[in-house]
């Protein structure tokens, strides 16, 4: 199904490519190829979804200070090594390749890719698909305009309001409220327990 906008969480895609390449290298005994994995995943997304427009959002700050000031535990457990050393070398190469291909990459000072995606999803006209492994972005789902393409072992799950209701037994547009109440241990965010 073609959409007007495909917004890609570049950090999510990059980390999945990196860990996929590492796992593949362990199994096959070959070199990990993060750059190739990233480009292959990007090409499959564009080919399968056929968007009219494409934007990749990147983290300018993966742990913005303003967010830490609000919730001290925000991603505190990830401070030791936020970007694996094996991935750091691929970052400038991928950035240069995206620039050479002419893909629009957006970032904002002191914000994560998900913040950029949330802003764009609200501002751009037409239908929006968001490719990300970050469940926080389920809060943006709004039928029929905004859906999330969430990677799972079986492939990309299309997250719409019905799927949110099926998974969490809540009204589809109430995911943000649900997430606030539940908290998110993977990000160090407390719930209301």
Tab-separated table of C-alpha atoms in Angstrom:
chain	number	residue	atom	x	y	z
A	1	UNK	CA	0.000	0.000	0.000
A	2	UNK	CA	1.467	3.342	-1.037
A	3	UNK	CA	1.497	6.191	1.454
A	4	UNK	CA	2.119	9.906	1.062
A	5	UNK	CA	4.931	9.963	3.634
A	6	UNK	CA	7.275	7.295	4.949
A	7	UNK	CA	9.030	8.552	8.080
A	8	UNK	CA	11.902	6.305	9.093
A	9	UNK	CA	13.494	6.206	12.523
A	10	UNK	CA	17.076	6.161	11.282
A	11	UNK	CA	18.520	5.178	14.648
A	12	UNK	CA	16.162	2.223	14.949
A	13	UNK	CA	16.969	1.067	11.417
A	14	UNK	CA	20.699	1.499	11.983
A	15	UNK	CA	20.797	-0.468	15.246
A	16	UNK	CA	18.744	-3.281	13.694
A	17	UNK	CA	21.134	-3.406	10.736
A	18	UNK	CA	24.138	-3.436	13.068
A	19	UNK	CA	22.880	-6.209	15.332
A	20	UNK	CA	21.577	-8.163	12.330
A	21	UNK	CA	25.013	-7.958	10.690
A	22	UNK	CA	26.740	-8.991	13.923
A	23	UNK	CA	24.441	-12.008	14.297
A	24	UNK	CA	24.921	-12.914	10.628
A	25	UNK	CA	28.703	-12.643	10.965
A	26	UNK	CA	28.661	-14.947	13.988
A	27	UNK	CA	26.606	-17.542	12.122
A	28	UNK	CA	28.366	-17.337	8.755
A	29	UNK	CA	31.867	-16.450	9.903
A	30	UNK	CA	31.877	-13.388	7.599
A	31	UNK	CA	32.378	-9.685	8.287
A	32	UNK	CA	29.575	-7.679	9.816
A	33	UNK	CA	28.221	-5.290	7.197
A	34	UNK	CA	26.202	-2.623	8.965
A	35	UNK	CA	26.243	-0.233	6.019
A	36	UNK	CA	25.006	-2.830	3.562
A	37	UNK	CA	22.384	-4.024	6.034
A	38	UNK	CA	21.131	-0.475	6.564
A	39	UNK	CA	20.884	0.224	2.828
A	40	UNK	CA	19.226	-3.142	2.168
A	41	UNK	CA	16.583	-2.531	4.850
A	42	UNK	CA	16.001	0.990	3.543
A	43	UNK	CA	15.619	-0.250	-0.041
A	44	UNK	CA	13.140	-2.946	1.041
A	45	UNK	CA	11.055	-0.400	2.949
A	46	UNK	CA	10.890	1.952	-0.025
A	47	UNK	CA	10.188	-0.872	-2.484
A	48	UNK	CA	7.489	-2.495	-0.336
A	49	UNK	CA	5.735	0.673	0.865
A	50	UNK	CA	6.153	2.893	-2.242
A	51	UNK	CA	5.906	6.257	-0.474
A	52	UNK	CA	5.482	9.510	-2.367
A	53	UNK	CA	7.937	11.164	0.049
A	54	UNK	CA	10.630	9.787	2.334
A	55	UNK	CA	12.303	11.310	5.390
A	56	UNK	CA	14.822	9.678	7.699
A	57	UNK	CA	14.900	11.130	11.213
A	58	UNK	CA	18.100	10.883	13.230
A	59	UNK	CA	18.922	11.397	16.881
A	60	UNK	CA	20.718	14.673	17.491
A	61	UNK	CA	20.758	13.797	21.183
A	62	UNK	CA	19.848	10.246	22.219
A	63	UNK	CA	19.412	11.376	25.844
A	64	UNK	CA	18.477	15.082	25.770
A	65	UNK	CA	19.319	16.997	28.933
A	66	UNK	CA	15.878	18.576	29.132
A	67	UNK	CA	14.374	15.084	29.331
A	68	UNK	CA	16.837	14.007	32.032
A	69	UNK	CA	15.905	17.153	33.985
A	70	UNK	CA	12.258	16.017	33.878
A	71	UNK	CA	12.928	12.312	34.632
A	72	UNK	CA	16.391	11.654	36.053
A	73	UNK	CA	16.277	7.945	35.198
A	74	UNK	CA	15.660	8.523	31.477
A	75	UNK	CA	17.911	5.984	29.717
A	76	UNK	CA	20.315	6.079	32.686
A	77	UNK	CA	21.179	2.390	32.232
A	78	UNK	CA	22.400	3.080	28.665
A	79	UNK	CA	24.969	5.745	29.544
A	80	UNK	CA	27.980	3.402	29.565
A	81	UNK	CA	27.970	2.760	25.803
A	82	UNK	CA	25.078	4.386	23.919
A	83	UNK	CA	26.648	3.597	20.518
A	84	UNK	CA	28.639	0.357	20.217
A	85	UNK	CA	32.192	1.007	19.036
A	86	UNK	CA	31.669	-1.295	16.047
A	87	UNK	CA	28.771	0.872	14.900
A	88	UNK	CA	30.406	4.279	15.377
A	89	UNK	CA	32.596	3.925	12.261
A	90	UNK	CA	29.555	3.287	10.045
A	91	UNK	CA	27.719	6.466	11.077
A	92	UNK	CA	29.603	9.027	8.943
A	93	UNK	CA	29.645	6.672	5.947
A	94	UNK	CA	25.885	6.155	6.093
A	95	UNK	CA	25.301	9.900	6.530
A	96	UNK	CA	27.404	10.629	3.453
A	97	UNK	CA	25.674	7.937	1.401
A	98	UNK	CA	22.225	9.302	2.294
A	99	UNK	CA	23.352	12.808	1.333
A	100	UNK	CA	24.742	11.543	-2.001
A	101	UNK	CA	21.543	9.619	-2.775
A	102	UNK	CA	19.506	12.716	-1.960
A	103	UNK	CA	17.456	11.281	0.889
A	104	UNK	CA	16.049	13.911	3.225
A	105	UNK	CA	17.530	13.451	6.719
A	106	UNK	CA	16.095	15.526	9.548
A	107	UNK	CA	17.279	16.110	13.090
A	108	UNK	CA	16.680	18.741	15.769
A	109	UNK	CA	19.044	20.001	18.452
A	110	UNK	CA	18.534	18.301	21.825
A	111	UNK	CA	15.945	15.885	20.422
A	112	UNK	CA	15.680	12.247	19.449
A	113	UNK	CA	14.531	10.875	16.103
A	114	UNK	CA	11.149	9.992	17.628
A	115	UNK	CA	10.611	13.681	18.510
A	116	UNK	CA	11.304	14.686	14.904
A	117	UNK	CA	8.965	11.970	13.627
A	118	UNK	CA	6.183	13.031	16.009
A	119	UNK	CA	6.463	16.623	14.789
A	120	UNK	CA	6.502	15.677	11.108
A	121	UNK	CA	3.601	13.233	11.490
A	122	UNK	CA	1.510	16.040	12.894
A	123	UNK	CA	2.531	18.649	10.291
A	124	UNK	CA	2.699	16.859	6.948
A	125	UNK	CA	-0.446	16.395	4.858
A	126	UNK	CA	-1.751	13.024	3.731
A	127	UNK	CA	-1.129	9.492	4.930
A	128	UNK	CA	1.909	8.677	7.040
A	129	UNK	CA	3.682	5.405	7.743
A	130	UNK	CA	6.356	5.388	10.423
A	131	UNK	CA	9.023	2.683	10.311
A	132	UNK	CA	10.464	2.156	13.775
A	133	UNK	CA	11.146	-0.438	16.436
A	134	UNK	CA	10.231	2.116	19.118
A	135	UNK	CA	6.817	1.376	20.632
A	136	UNK	CA	6.619	4.968	21.915
A	137	UNK	CA	5.607	5.907	18.390
A	138	UNK	CA	2.399	3.840	18.731
A	139	UNK	CA	1.064	6.962	20.470
A	140	UNK	CA	0.950	8.653	17.033
A	141	UNK	CA	-1.335	6.051	15.435
A	142	UNK	CA	-4.499	7.638	14.122
A	143	UNK	CA	-6.714	5.797	11.666
A	144	UNK	CA	-6.724	6.135	8.759
A	145	UNK	CA	-3.928	8.715	8.509
A	146	UNK	CA	-0.993	7.462	10.642
A	147	UNK	CA	0.281	3.888	11.067
A	148	UNK	CA	3.485	2.391	12.427
A	149	UNK	CA	5.494	-0.318	10.678
A	150	UNK	CA	6.954	-2.263	13.588
A	151	UNK	CA	9.660	-4.900	12.951
A	152	UNK	CA	8.990	-8.374	14.313
A	153	UNK	CA	10.511	-11.775	13.586
A	154	UNK	CA	7.767	-12.484	11.059
A	155	UNK	CA	8.367	-9.185	9.238
A	156	UNK	CA	6.815	-5.736	9.569
A	157	UNK	CA	3.653	-5.565	11.643
A	158	UNK	CA	1.291	-2.789	10.597
A	159	UNK	CA	0.180	-1.059	13.780
A	160	UNK	CA	-3.143	0.706	13.437
A	161	UNK	CA	-5.799	1.401	16.063
A	162	UNK	CA	-7.291	-2.098	15.774
A	163	UNK	CA	-3.870	-3.683	16.313
A	164	UNK	CA	-3.235	-1.558	19.412
A	165	UNK	CA	-6.614	-2.645	20.769
A	166	UNK	CA	-5.823	-6.298	19.978
A	167	UNK	CA	-2.403	-6.186	21.648
A	168	UNK	CA	-3.176	-4.084	24.709
A	169	UNK	CA	-6.984	-4.247	25.176
A	170	UNK	CA	-7.275	-0.462	25.146
A	171	UNK	CA	-8.857	1.949	22.655
A	172	UNK	CA	-6.398	2.430	19.792
A	173	UNK	CA	-5.969	6.168	20.256
A	174	UNK	CA	-5.246	5.836	23.988
A	175	UNK	CA	-1.782	4.293	23.699
A	176	UNK	CA	-0.056	7.457	25.005
A	177	UNK	CA	-2.147	7.369	28.196
A	178	UNK	CA	-1.504	3.644	28.560
A	179	UNK	CA	2.271	4.124	28.140
A	180	UNK	CA	2.361	6.882	30.760
A	181	UNK	CA	0.509	4.717	33.269
A	182	UNK	CA	2.608	1.621	32.507
A	183	UNK	CA	5.981	3.345	32.339
A	184	UNK	CA	8.819	2.014	30.220
A	185	UNK	CA	11.590	0.068	31.975
A	186	UNK	CA	13.611	-0.097	28.721
A	187	UNK	CA	13.925	3.719	28.863
A	188	UNK	CA	14.111	3.956	32.673
A	189	UNK	CA	10.713	5.670	32.899
A	190	UNK	CA	8.569	4.912	35.941
A	191	UNK	CA	4.862	4.206	35.685
A	192	UNK	CA	2.215	5.341	38.126
A	193	UNK	CA	2.265	2.214	40.311
